[in-house]
Amino acid sequence: MNKVRYERPVIKKLETGMPNKFGTRMDYEPLTHIDGHSVAKMLKDYGSPLFVISERIIRSNIKKAKRAFETRYPKVQFAWSYKTNYLNAICNIFHQEGSWAEVVSGFEYDKAINLGVDGRKIIFNGPNKSELDLTKAINNDSLIHIDHLDELYTITELAETLNKRPRVAIRVNMDTGVYPMWDRFGFNYENGQAWDALNKIMHSGKMELVGLHCHIGTFMLSPHAYGVAATKLAELALSIEQKFKHEIKYIDLGGGFASKNTLKGSYLPGTDTSPSFNDFAEAISTALLNSNFQKDKLPLLVLETGRALIDEAGYLLGTVISNKRSSTGRRNTILDIGVNILFTSYWYDHKITPAQPFTQYTEDTCVYGPLCMNIDVIRESTSLPLLNKGEHVVIHSVGAYNMTQWMQFITLRPNVVLIDAEEKLHLIRDKESLENMNNMEKIPEHLRKIN
Ligand SMILES: *Cc1c(COP(=O)(O)O)cnc(C)c1O
């Protein structure tokens, strides 16, 4: 007979506050395995903490998204947003699924070229493209999305010196009924800036205006806002056609679809409130099909969806360091996962699941990371069973914006593994070492010796 685990008794203050809609019990099971692999074994083999990415979930998500759009609109192209997760293996999954690359810096641009992406299938966004970056992009015939007039003038000059005709689009910002409005990137629709830029491009005759782009925000919960954006860009495209007899090849609606994560302060979990790909696709395709494009002149619809395609595919596995009581008696659990590797814990109430069976007794718990910093809090308050030192937890939906925004601070960045669709496990990024860090540093001669 197995020995029953001892759980020390606690006296709990009765909270007469509100249970949520499902009561106060934890509504989930332990997560002992991910795509056939034991959490405990992966942590033993690759160290704790550990990022685990499921290729099966990524491929299933991109297929779902493609189906949602392609069944509603005849010409659709996805472009993978590199800043969302630019580990090489991850980018290549998206490229194998037919996605172009969407990059926002020279570093990301070079990364895409390095992976073998055809220059003509790279969309270059962002406010900071150097002359060197632009020269590369023009020579490779990439799609350059102009952010401001200074950039427009630089491209005009480069077109002349390189004797090339760069393919460009402008980024348009606009009022879609969602506030605060994102108006710092691109040219405004309502106040006429967008037309100023379009007139300059068309009259200069130096560039090929191929598209119109917008990215109206991030973690958007309103499909309607995309319908408004699509309608406004379609109107612009049709007016350009009328004024200049020039056809716009594509309309790019950017990224920003919400993932299934739960934003801090939300009452209901994201799994209940985030719209599906079908909802977004319906709003966008209806707006484009209802506009006045002739049947053979429908523009290609480009989507730069990031987080909604990969968030759920990422897990962060970790280990309990200790439990202690706060001065008010609340249980504090300390994990080896800090905010330095889980940047999104500032925005989301990430779901945390124990990785081994647990009893029914749960308690309101504050989950801390291992850093010697007061702000290192993973969850301010969540209902968890007692987790003993050395036991494991899984943090869910961490695939987007963590493996790019993580920082080397106090601890080193951990291993990242990918479980492929056949459930084979691959190390796709090595954990950092002191040697890696020291390789980047130089000590001046007079500081070499300390005694
Ligand atoms: C960040 C970004 C995206 C991806 O946004 P998600 O919220 O991850 O979908 C797409 N396009 C542009 C221009 C971006 O800056």
GROMACS .gro file of C-alpha atoms and ligand atoms in nm:
model
  466
    1MET     CA    1   0.000   0.000   0.000
    2ASN     CA    2   0.125   0.346  -0.088
    3LYS     CA    3   0.191   0.573   0.200
    4VAL     CA    4  -0.053   0.864   0.203
    5ARG     CA    5   0.128   1.193   0.175
    6TYR     CA    6   0.126   1.405   0.488
    7GLU     CA    7  -0.020   1.747   0.443
    8ARG     CA    8   0.018   1.976   0.739
    9PRO     CA    9  -0.307   2.128   0.866
   10VAL     CA   10  -0.380   2.496   0.820
   11ILE     CA   11  -0.632   2.726   0.977
   12LYS     CA   12  -0.798   2.924   0.704
   13LYS     CA   13  -0.965   3.256   0.745
   14LEU     CA   14  -1.314   3.226   0.597
   15GLU     CA   15  -1.344   3.467   0.308
   16THR     CA   16  -1.703   3.573   0.266
   17GLY     CA   17  -1.609   3.731  -0.065
   18MET     CA   18  -1.732   3.624  -0.403
   19PRO     CA   19  -1.671   3.282  -0.545
   20ASN     CA   20  -1.625   3.300  -0.919
   21LYS     CA   21  -1.893   3.165  -1.150
   22PHE     CA   22  -1.758   2.810  -1.108
   23GLY     CA   23  -1.734   2.817  -0.729
   24THR     CA   24  -1.409   2.842  -0.537
   25ARG     CA   25  -1.261   2.502  -0.621
   26MET     CA   26  -0.976   2.466  -0.865
   27ASP     CA   27  -1.130   2.359  -1.190
   28TYR     CA   28  -0.841   2.167  -1.338
   29GLU     CA   29  -0.640   1.850  -1.323
   30PRO     CA   30  -0.266   1.806  -1.277
   31LEU     CA   31  -0.068   1.821  -1.600
   32THR     CA   32   0.185   1.538  -1.575
   33HIS     CA   33   0.264   1.500  -1.947
   34ILE     CA   34   0.293   1.727  -2.250
   35ASP     CA   35   0.250   1.559  -2.589
   36GLY     CA   36   0.346   1.224  -2.439
   37HIS     CA   37   0.647   1.348  -2.240
   38SER     CA   38   0.663   1.342  -1.862
   39VAL     CA   39   0.711   1.686  -1.711
   40ALA     CA   40   0.928   1.545  -1.433
   41LYS     CA   41   1.153   1.359  -1.680
   42MET     CA   42   1.196   1.660  -1.908
   43LEU     CA   43   1.296   1.873  -1.608
   44LYS     CA   44   1.541   1.605  -1.497
   45ASP     CA   45   1.696   1.578  -1.844
   46TYR     CA   46   1.704   1.945  -1.944
   47GLY     CA   47   1.714   2.130  -1.613
   48SER     CA   48   1.462   2.352  -1.440
   49PRO     CA   49   1.310   2.586  -1.550
   50LEU     CA   50   1.244   2.471  -1.906
   51PHE     CA   51   1.044   2.605  -2.200
   52VAL     CA   52   0.855   2.337  -2.395
   53ILE     CA   53   0.692   2.409  -2.730
   54SER     CA   54   0.441   2.182  -2.899
   55GLU     CA   55   0.483   2.169  -3.277
   56ARG     CA   56   0.150   1.984  -3.298
   57ILE     CA   57  -0.035   2.281  -3.147
   58ILE     CA   58   0.142   2.538  -3.368
   59ARG     CA   59   0.060   2.346  -3.685
   60SER     CA   60  -0.298   2.290  -3.575
   61ASN     CA   61  -0.341   2.662  -3.497
   62ILE     CA   62  -0.204   2.789  -3.827
   63LYS     CA   63  -0.419   2.536  -4.015
   64LYS     CA   64  -0.727   2.651  -3.822
   65ALA     CA   65  -0.649   3.015  -3.895
   66LYS     CA   66  -0.587   2.948  -4.264
   67ARG     CA   67  -0.909   2.752  -4.297
   68ALA     CA   68  -1.107   3.029  -4.124
   69PHE     CA   69  -0.985   3.290  -4.374
   70GLU     CA   70  -0.949   3.082  -4.691
   71THR     CA   71  -1.308   2.954  -4.671
   72ARG     CA   72  -1.431   3.313  -4.659
   73TYR     CA   73  -1.194   3.504  -4.889
   74PRO     CA   74  -1.024   3.381  -5.207
   75LYS     CA   75  -0.669   3.521  -5.164
   76VAL     CA   76  -0.504   3.496  -4.822
   77GLN     CA   77  -0.140   3.509  -4.712
   78PHE     CA   78  -0.007   3.480  -4.356
   79ALA     CA   79   0.327   3.637  -4.258
   80TRP     CA   80   0.492   3.519  -3.935
   81SER     CA   81   0.555   3.804  -3.690
   82TYR     CA   82   0.917   3.742  -3.592
   83LYS     CA   83   0.913   3.947  -3.273
   84THR     CA   84   0.642   3.720  -3.131
   85ASN     CA   85   0.884   3.425  -3.128
   86TYR     CA   86   1.190   3.422  -3.351
   87LEU     CA   87   1.361   3.100  -3.248
   88ASN     CA   88   1.482   2.962  -3.582
   89ALA     CA   89   1.301   2.628  -3.548
   90ILE     CA   90   0.975   2.809  -3.473
   91CYS     CA   91   1.005   3.045  -3.771
   92ASN     CA   92   1.070   2.748  -3.996
   93ILE     CA   93   0.752   2.571  -3.881
   94PHE     CA   94   0.557   2.874  -3.999
   95HIS     CA   95   0.755   2.901  -4.323
   96GLN     CA   96   0.692   2.531  -4.392
   97GLU     CA   97   0.322   2.606  -4.345
   98GLY     CA   98   0.351   2.871  -4.616
   99SER     CA   99   0.387   3.187  -4.407
  100TRP     CA  100   0.599   3.480  -4.524
  101ALA     CA  101   0.818   3.665  -4.273
  102GLU     CA  102   0.713   3.989  -4.102
  103VAL     CA  103   1.010   4.169  -3.947
  104VAL     CA  104   1.055   4.498  -3.761
  105SER     CA  105   1.435   4.545  -3.743
  106GLY     CA  106   1.753   4.486  -3.937
  107PHE     CA  107   1.837   4.199  -3.701
  108GLU     CA  108   1.505   4.027  -3.770
  109TYR     CA  109   1.544   4.097  -4.143
  110ASP     CA  110   1.885   3.928  -4.149
  111LYS     CA  111   1.743   3.638  -3.949
  112ALA     CA  112   1.477   3.575  -4.213
  113ILE     CA  113   1.728   3.595  -4.500
  114ASN     CA  114   1.955   3.360  -4.305
  115LEU     CA  115   1.676   3.105  -4.276
  116GLY     CA  116   1.643   3.111  -4.653
  117VAL     CA  117   1.323   3.312  -4.682
  118ASP     CA  118   1.284   3.457  -5.033
  119GLY     CA  119   1.346   3.834  -5.007
  120ARG     CA  120   1.024   3.899  -5.197
  121LYS     CA  121   0.834   3.726  -4.916
  122ILE     CA  122   0.964   3.946  -4.636
  123ILE     CA  123   0.751   4.231  -4.505
  124PHE     CA  124   0.967   4.497  -4.342
  125ASN     CA  125   0.772   4.697  -4.082
  126GLY     CA  126   0.866   4.932  -3.802
  127PRO     CA  127   0.986   5.288  -3.748
  128ASN     CA  128   1.360   5.212  -3.742
  129LYS     CA  129   1.505   5.090  -4.072
  130SER     CA  130   1.859   5.213  -4.132
  131GLU     CA  131   1.985   5.305  -4.479
  132LEU     CA  132   2.179   4.981  -4.479
  133ASP     CA  133   1.863   4.783  -4.390
  134LEU     CA  134   1.664   4.962  -4.659
  135THR     CA  135   1.936   4.903  -4.917
  136LYS     CA  136   1.928   4.528  -4.847
  137ALA     CA  137   1.549   4.524  -4.859
  138ILE     CA  138   1.541   4.715  -5.189
  139ASN     CA  139   1.804   4.491  -5.347
  140ASN     CA  140   1.612   4.181  -5.235
  141ASP     CA  141   1.282   4.324  -5.365
  142SER     CA  142   1.122   4.293  -5.018
  143LEU     CA  143   0.798   4.464  -4.920
  144ILE     CA  144   0.880   4.783  -4.731
  145HIS     CA  145   0.604   4.927  -4.516
  146ILE     CA  146   0.674   5.297  -4.474
  147ASP     CA  147   0.622   5.433  -4.124
  148HIS     CA  148   0.700   5.806  -4.156
  149LEU     CA  149   0.793   6.076  -4.408
  150ASP     CA  150   1.166   6.069  -4.327
  151GLU     CA  151   1.168   5.707  -4.431
  152LEU     CA  152   0.972   5.788  -4.746
  153TYR     CA  153   1.235   6.046  -4.847
  154THR     CA  154   1.522   5.807  -4.772
  155ILE     CA  155   1.363   5.540  -4.990
  156THR     CA  156   1.310   5.795  -5.269
  157GLU     CA  157   1.681   5.878  -5.258
  158LEU     CA  158   1.791   5.514  -5.241
  159ALA     CA  159   1.568   5.423  -5.536
  160GLU     CA  160   1.758   5.681  -5.735
  161THR     CA  161   2.110   5.577  -5.628
  162LEU     CA  162   2.041   5.202  -5.652
  163ASN     CA  163   1.848   5.248  -5.975
  164LYS     CA  164   1.572   5.022  -5.843
  165ARG     CA  165   1.197   5.054  -5.806
  166PRO     CA  166   1.128   4.957  -5.441
  167ARG     CA  167   0.801   4.781  -5.365
  168VAL     CA  168   0.635   4.974  -5.084
  169ALA     CA  169   0.319   5.003  -4.879
  170ILE     CA  170   0.229   5.259  -4.617
  171ARG     CA  171   0.126   5.181  -4.264
  172VAL     CA  172  -0.203   5.352  -4.185
  173ASN     CA  173  -0.334   5.420  -3.835
  174MET     CA  174  -0.700   5.495  -3.778
  175ASP     CA  175  -0.993   5.516  -3.543
  176THR     CA  176  -1.157   5.173  -3.525
  177GLY     CA  177  -1.358   5.242  -3.211
  178VAL     CA  178  -1.095   5.082  -2.984
  179TYR     CA  179  -0.916   5.314  -2.741
  180PRO     CA  180  -0.653   5.419  -2.665
  181MET     CA  181  -0.598   5.451  -3.038
  182TRP     CA  182  -0.264   5.333  -3.174
  183ASP     CA  183  -0.156   5.639  -3.368
  184ARG     CA  184   0.219   5.648  -3.319
  185PHE     CA  185   0.299   5.419  -3.614
  186GLY     CA  186   0.235   5.509  -3.975
  187PHE     CA  187   0.012   5.777  -4.122
  188ASN     CA  188  -0.329   5.874  -3.992
  189TYR     CA  189  -0.638   5.798  -4.200
  190GLU     CA  190  -0.881   6.052  -4.059
  191ASN     CA  191  -0.662   6.363  -4.066
  192GLY     CA  192  -0.532   6.315  -4.420
  193GLN     CA  193  -0.170   6.214  -4.343
  194ALA     CA  194  -0.222   5.885  -4.524
  195TRP     CA  195  -0.323   6.072  -4.840
  196ASP     CA  196  -0.024   6.307  -4.807
  197ALA     CA  197   0.206   6.005  -4.809
  198LEU     CA  198   0.022   5.828  -5.092
  199ASN     CA  199   0.029   6.139  -5.312
  200LYS     CA  200   0.402   6.179  -5.250
  201ILE     CA  201   0.469   5.817  -5.344
  202MET     CA  202   0.254   5.825  -5.655
  203HIS     CA  203   0.379   6.161  -5.783
  204SER     CA  204   0.746   6.079  -5.720
  205GLY     CA  205   0.714   5.786  -5.958
  206LYS     CA  206   1.019   5.626  -5.793
  207MET     CA  207   0.842   5.348  -5.601
  208GLU     CA  208   0.590   5.080  -5.677
  209LEU     CA  209   0.297   5.121  -5.435
  210VAL     CA  210   0.181   4.763  -5.387
  211GLY     CA  211  -0.007   4.757  -5.058
  212LEU     CA  212  -0.180   4.922  -4.765
  213HIS     CA  213  -0.104   4.811  -4.411
  214CYS     CA  214  -0.242   4.861  -4.064
  215HIS     CA  215  -0.186   4.697  -3.726
  216ILE     CA  216  -0.460   4.841  -3.510
  217GLY     CA  217  -0.348   4.710  -3.174
  218THR     CA  218  -0.258   4.402  -2.982
  219PHE     CA  219  -0.464   4.148  -2.788
  220MET     CA  220  -0.772   4.285  -2.964
  221LEU     CA  221  -1.098   4.139  -2.838
  222SER     CA  222  -1.317   4.309  -3.098
  223PRO     CA  223  -1.355   4.150  -3.444
  224HIS     CA  224  -1.569   4.451  -3.537
  225ALA     CA  225  -1.264   4.681  -3.513
  226TYR     CA  226  -1.097   4.474  -3.789
  227GLY     CA  227  -1.410   4.511  -4.001
  228VAL     CA  228  -1.382   4.890  -3.964
  229ALA     CA  229  -1.009   4.881  -4.051
  230ALA     CA  230  -1.068   4.661  -4.357
  231THR     CA  231  -1.344   4.895  -4.479
  232LYS     CA  232  -1.120   5.202  -4.442
  233LEU     CA  233  -0.823   5.042  -4.622
  234ALA     CA  234  -1.054   4.920  -4.900
  235GLU     CA  235  -1.185   5.276  -4.944
  236LEU     CA  236  -0.828   5.405  -4.968
  237ALA     CA  237  -0.735   5.139  -5.225
  238LEU     CA  238  -1.039   5.218  -5.438
  239SER     CA  239  -0.971   5.592  -5.424
  240ILE     CA  240  -0.609   5.536  -5.533
  241GLU     CA  241  -0.734   5.330  -5.823
  242GLN     CA  242  -0.971   5.610  -5.921
  243LYS     CA  243  -0.724   5.893  -5.883
  244PHE     CA  244  -0.409   5.732  -6.024
  245LYS     CA  245  -0.548   5.438  -6.227
  246HIS     CA  246  -0.322   5.229  -6.007
  247GLU     CA  247  -0.417   4.894  -5.858
  248ILE     CA  248  -0.331   4.807  -5.496
  249LYS     CA  249  -0.213   4.444  -5.485
  250TYR     CA  250  -0.268   4.367  -5.118
  251ILE     CA  251  -0.433   4.484  -4.799
  252ASP     CA  252  -0.245   4.384  -4.484
  253LEU     CA  253  -0.448   4.391  -4.164
  254GLY     CA  254  -0.152   4.325  -3.933
  255GLY     CA  255  -0.170   4.112  -3.621
  256GLY     CA  256  -0.324   4.155  -3.280
  257PHE     CA  257  -0.586   3.881  -3.256
  258ALA     CA  258  -0.620   3.794  -2.886
  259SER     CA  259  -0.485   3.458  -2.770
  260LYS     CA  260  -0.667   3.249  -2.509
  261ASN     CA  261  -0.468   3.399  -2.222
  262THR     CA  262  -0.642   3.592  -1.945
  263LEU     CA  263  -0.557   3.959  -1.917
  264LYS     CA  264  -0.493   4.080  -1.563
  265GLY     CA  265  -0.810   4.214  -1.406
  266SER     CA  266  -1.046   4.014  -1.630
  267TYR     CA  267  -1.339   3.848  -1.458
  268LEU     CA  268  -1.368   3.554  -1.696
  269PRO     CA  269  -1.080   3.348  -1.838
  270GLY     CA  270  -0.957   3.420  -2.192
  271THR     CA  271  -1.070   3.074  -2.302
  272ASP     CA  272  -1.428   3.202  -2.257
  273THR     CA  273  -1.389   3.556  -2.389
  274SER     CA  274  -1.135   3.561  -2.676
  275PRO     CA  275  -1.297   3.558  -3.022
  276SER     CA  276  -1.208   3.267  -3.253
  277PHE     CA  277  -1.027   3.288  -3.588
  278ASN     CA  278  -1.369   3.240  -3.748
  279ASP     CA  279  -1.501   3.554  -3.576
  280PHE     CA  280  -1.208   3.766  -3.699
  281ALA     CA  281  -1.218   3.613  -4.047
  282GLU     CA  282  -1.591   3.678  -4.076
  283ALA     CA  283  -1.557   4.047  -3.985
  284ILE     CA  284  -1.260   4.108  -4.219
  285SER     CA  285  -1.375   3.911  -4.522
  286THR     CA  286  -1.728   4.052  -4.505
  287ALA     CA  287  -1.590   4.407  -4.502
  288LEU     CA  288  -1.361   4.341  -4.800
  289LEU     CA  289  -1.620   4.152  -5.005
  290ASN     CA  290  -1.883   4.420  -4.937
  291SER     CA  291  -1.654   4.698  -5.063
  292ASN     CA  292  -1.658   4.799  -5.430
  293PHE     CA  293  -1.371   4.588  -5.565
  294GLN     CA  294  -1.446   4.428  -5.898
  295LYS     CA  295  -1.444   4.051  -5.885
  296ASP     CA  296  -1.110   4.005  -6.064
  297LYS     CA  297  -0.948   4.289  -5.870
  298LEU     CA  298  -0.986   4.174  -5.513
  299PRO     CA  299  -0.662   4.250  -5.329
  300LEU     CA  300  -0.463   3.976  -5.158
  301LEU     CA  301  -0.543   3.972  -4.784
  302VAL     CA  302  -0.224   3.959  -4.575
  303LEU     CA  303  -0.234   3.874  -4.202
  304GLU     CA  304   0.056   3.915  -3.959
  305THR     CA  305  -0.101   3.714  -3.679
  306GLY     CA  306   0.147   3.644  -3.399
  307ARG     CA  307   0.035   3.561  -3.045
  308ALA     CA  308  -0.292   3.390  -3.136
  309LEU     CA  309  -0.098   3.126  -3.333
  310ILE     CA  310   0.164   3.036  -3.077
  311ASP     CA  311   0.070   3.136  -2.723
  312GLU     CA  312  -0.100   2.807  -2.633
  313ALA     CA  313   0.183   2.602  -2.787
  314GLY     CA  314   0.432   2.719  -2.523
  315TYR     CA  315   0.468   2.587  -2.167
  316LEU     CA  316   0.709   2.689  -1.896
  317LEU     CA  317   0.802   2.411  -1.654
  318GLY     CA  318   0.949   2.483  -1.315
  319THR     CA  319   1.014   2.366  -0.962
  320VAL     CA  320   0.901   2.475  -0.617
  321ILE     CA  321   1.185   2.623  -0.413
  322SER     CA  322   0.997   2.687  -0.090
  323ASN     CA  323   0.671   2.777   0.082
  324LYS     CA  324   0.638   3.039   0.347
  325ARG     CA  325   0.370   3.248   0.514
  326SER     CA  326   0.345   3.623   0.467
  327SER     CA  327   0.305   3.847   0.770
  328THR     CA  328  -0.072   3.830   0.715
  329GLY     CA  329  -0.071   3.452   0.700
  330ARG     CA  330  -0.115   3.412   0.326
  331ARG     CA  331   0.068   3.123   0.166
  332ASN     CA  332   0.359   3.226  -0.055
  333THR     CA  333   0.503   2.972  -0.293
  334ILE     CA  334   0.843   3.044  -0.445
  335LEU     CA  335   0.924   2.897  -0.786
  336ASP     CA  336   1.246   2.891  -0.986
  337ILE     CA  337   1.061   3.081  -1.264
  338GLY     CA  338   1.115   3.456  -1.251
  339VAL     CA  339   0.965   3.750  -1.439
  340ASN     CA  340   1.297   3.781  -1.624
  341ILE     CA  341   1.200   3.476  -1.832
  342LEU     CA  342   0.823   3.527  -1.810
  343PHE     CA  343   0.777   3.883  -1.929
  344THR     CA  344   0.408   3.826  -2.005
  345SER     CA  345   0.332   3.778  -1.636
  346TYR     CA  346   0.309   4.159  -1.628
  347TRP     CA  347   0.001   4.144  -1.857
  348TYR     CA  348  -0.154   3.805  -1.801
  349ASP     CA  349  -0.285   3.595  -1.515
  350HIS     CA  350  -0.109   3.285  -1.645
  351LYS     CA  351  -0.269   2.956  -1.554
  352ILE     CA  352  -0.043   2.751  -1.327
  353THR     CA  353  -0.101   2.376  -1.294
  354PRO     CA  354   0.074   2.135  -1.059
  355ALA     CA  355   0.258   1.862  -1.250
  356GLN     CA  356   0.176   1.582  -1.003
  357PRO     CA  357  -0.148   1.457  -0.845
  358PHE     CA  358  -0.282   1.678  -0.567
  359THR     CA  359  -0.547   1.668  -0.302
  360GLN     CA  360  -0.869   1.865  -0.300
  361TYR     CA  361  -0.749   2.119  -0.043
  362THR     CA  362  -0.660   2.444  -0.210
  363GLU     CA  363  -0.560   2.774  -0.069
  364ASP     CA  364  -0.521   3.128  -0.197
  365THR     CA  365  -0.154   3.151  -0.283
  366CYS     CA  366   0.084   3.418  -0.404
  367VAL     CA  367   0.337   3.274  -0.649
  368TYR     CA  368   0.681   3.437  -0.646
  369GLY     CA  369   0.985   3.392  -0.867
  370PRO     CA  370   1.343   3.334  -0.743
  371LEU     CA  371   1.484   3.682  -0.807
  372CYS     CA  372   1.592   3.904  -0.524
  373MET     CA  373   1.349   4.170  -0.640
  374ASN     CA  374   1.016   4.273  -0.496
  375ILE     CA  375   0.849   4.289  -0.839
  376ASP     CA  376   0.923   3.923  -0.911
  377VAL     CA  377   0.563   3.801  -0.882
  378ILE     CA  378   0.418   3.541  -1.120
  379ARG     CA  379   0.063   3.543  -0.975
  380GLU     CA  380  -0.054   3.779  -0.701
  381SER     CA  381  -0.334   3.547  -0.603
  382THR     CA  382  -0.437   3.208  -0.731
  383SER     CA  383  -0.598   2.903  -0.582
  384LEU     CA  384  -0.346   2.620  -0.557
  385PRO     CA  385  -0.308   2.300  -0.357
  386LEU     CA  386  -0.006   2.266  -0.132
  387LEU     CA  387   0.303   2.230  -0.345
  388ASN     CA  388   0.604   2.089  -0.164
  389LYS     CA  389   0.965   2.184  -0.218
  390GLY     CA  390   1.094   2.002  -0.524
  391GLU     CA  391   0.752   1.947  -0.681
  392HIS     CA  392   0.682   2.075  -1.031
  393VAL     CA  393   0.444   2.320  -1.194
  394VAL     CA  394   0.350   2.401  -1.551
  395ILE     CA  395   0.272   2.756  -1.660
  396HIS     CA  396   0.044   2.766  -1.963
  397SER     CA  397   0.027   2.974  -2.280
  398VAL     CA  398   0.372   3.129  -2.276
  399GLY     CA  399   0.461   3.080  -2.646
  400ALA     CA  400   0.433   3.448  -2.747
  401TYR     CA  401   0.663   3.734  -2.642
  402ASN     CA  402   0.858   3.543  -2.378
  403MET     CA  403   1.137   3.373  -2.574
  404THR     CA  404   1.205   3.711  -2.739
  405GLN     CA  405   1.158   3.950  -2.446
  406TRP     CA  406   1.326   3.738  -2.179
  407MET     CA  407   1.631   3.888  -2.020
  408GLN     CA  408   1.948   3.768  -1.867
  409PHE     CA  409   1.905   3.908  -1.518
  410ILE     CA  410   2.038   3.745  -1.198
  411THR     CA  411   1.989   3.402  -1.358
  412LEU     CA  412   2.074   3.264  -1.703
  413ARG     CA  413   1.817   3.185  -1.970
  414PRO     CA  414   1.705   2.819  -1.970
  415ASN     CA  415   1.684   2.548  -2.238
  416VAL     CA  416   1.401   2.545  -2.490
  417VAL     CA  417   1.278   2.212  -2.627
  418LEU     CA  418   1.037   2.138  -2.908
  419ILE     CA  419   0.815   1.829  -2.916
  420ASP     CA  420   0.746   1.752  -3.280
  421ALA     CA  421   0.424   1.613  -3.427
  422GLU     CA  422   0.561   1.256  -3.388
  423GLU     CA  423   0.629   1.330  -3.021
  424LYS     CA  424   1.006   1.334  -3.068
  425LEU     CA  425   1.183   1.580  -2.844
  426HIS     CA  426   1.444   1.826  -2.975
  427LEU     CA  427   1.659   2.082  -2.794
  428ILE     CA  428   1.610   2.401  -3.003
  429ARG     CA  429   1.794   2.653  -2.784
  430ASP     CA  430   2.075   2.583  -2.542
  431LYS     CA  431   2.063   2.730  -2.196
  432GLU     CA  432   2.310   3.009  -2.140
  433SER     CA  433   2.633   2.958  -1.951
  434LEU     CA  434   2.871   3.183  -1.763
  435GLU     CA  435   3.110   3.124  -2.052
  436ASN     CA  436   2.858   3.263  -2.305
  437MET     CA  437   2.823   3.574  -2.095
  438ASN     CA  438   3.196   3.619  -2.039
  439ASN     CA  439   3.266   3.582  -2.413
  440MET     CA  440   3.093   3.913  -2.472
  441GLU     CA  441   3.286   4.102  -2.207
  442LYS     CA  442   3.631   4.257  -2.208
  443ILE     CA  443   3.832   4.355  -1.899
  444PRO     CA  444   4.080   4.643  -1.949
  445GLU     CA  445   4.440   4.555  -1.865
  446HIS     CA  446   4.450   4.754  -1.538
  447LEU     CA  447   4.141   4.574  -1.407
  448ARG     CA  448   4.257   4.221  -1.477
  449LYS     CA  449   4.395   4.163  -1.129
  450ILE     CA  450   4.204   4.227  -0.807
  451ASN     CA  451   4.495   4.200  -0.564
  452LIG     C1  452   0.377   4.282  -3.315
  452LIG     C2  453   0.323   4.295  -3.450
  452LIG     C3  454   0.245   4.192  -3.507
  452LIG     C4  455   0.202   4.069  -3.430
  452LIG     O1  456   0.110   4.105  -3.329
  452LIG     P1  457   0.035   3.994  -3.240
  452LIG     O2  458  -0.036   4.074  -3.136
  452LIG     O3  459   0.140   3.905  -3.183
  452LIG     O4  460  -0.057   3.920  -3.331
  452LIG     C5  461   0.205   4.208  -3.638
  452LIG     N1  462   0.236   4.319  -3.710
  452LIG     C6  463   0.308   4.420  -3.658
  452LIG     C7  464   0.340   4.538  -3.741
  452LIG     C8  465   0.353   4.411  -3.527
  452LIG     O5  466   0.424   4.513  -3.475
   0.00000   0.00000   0.00000
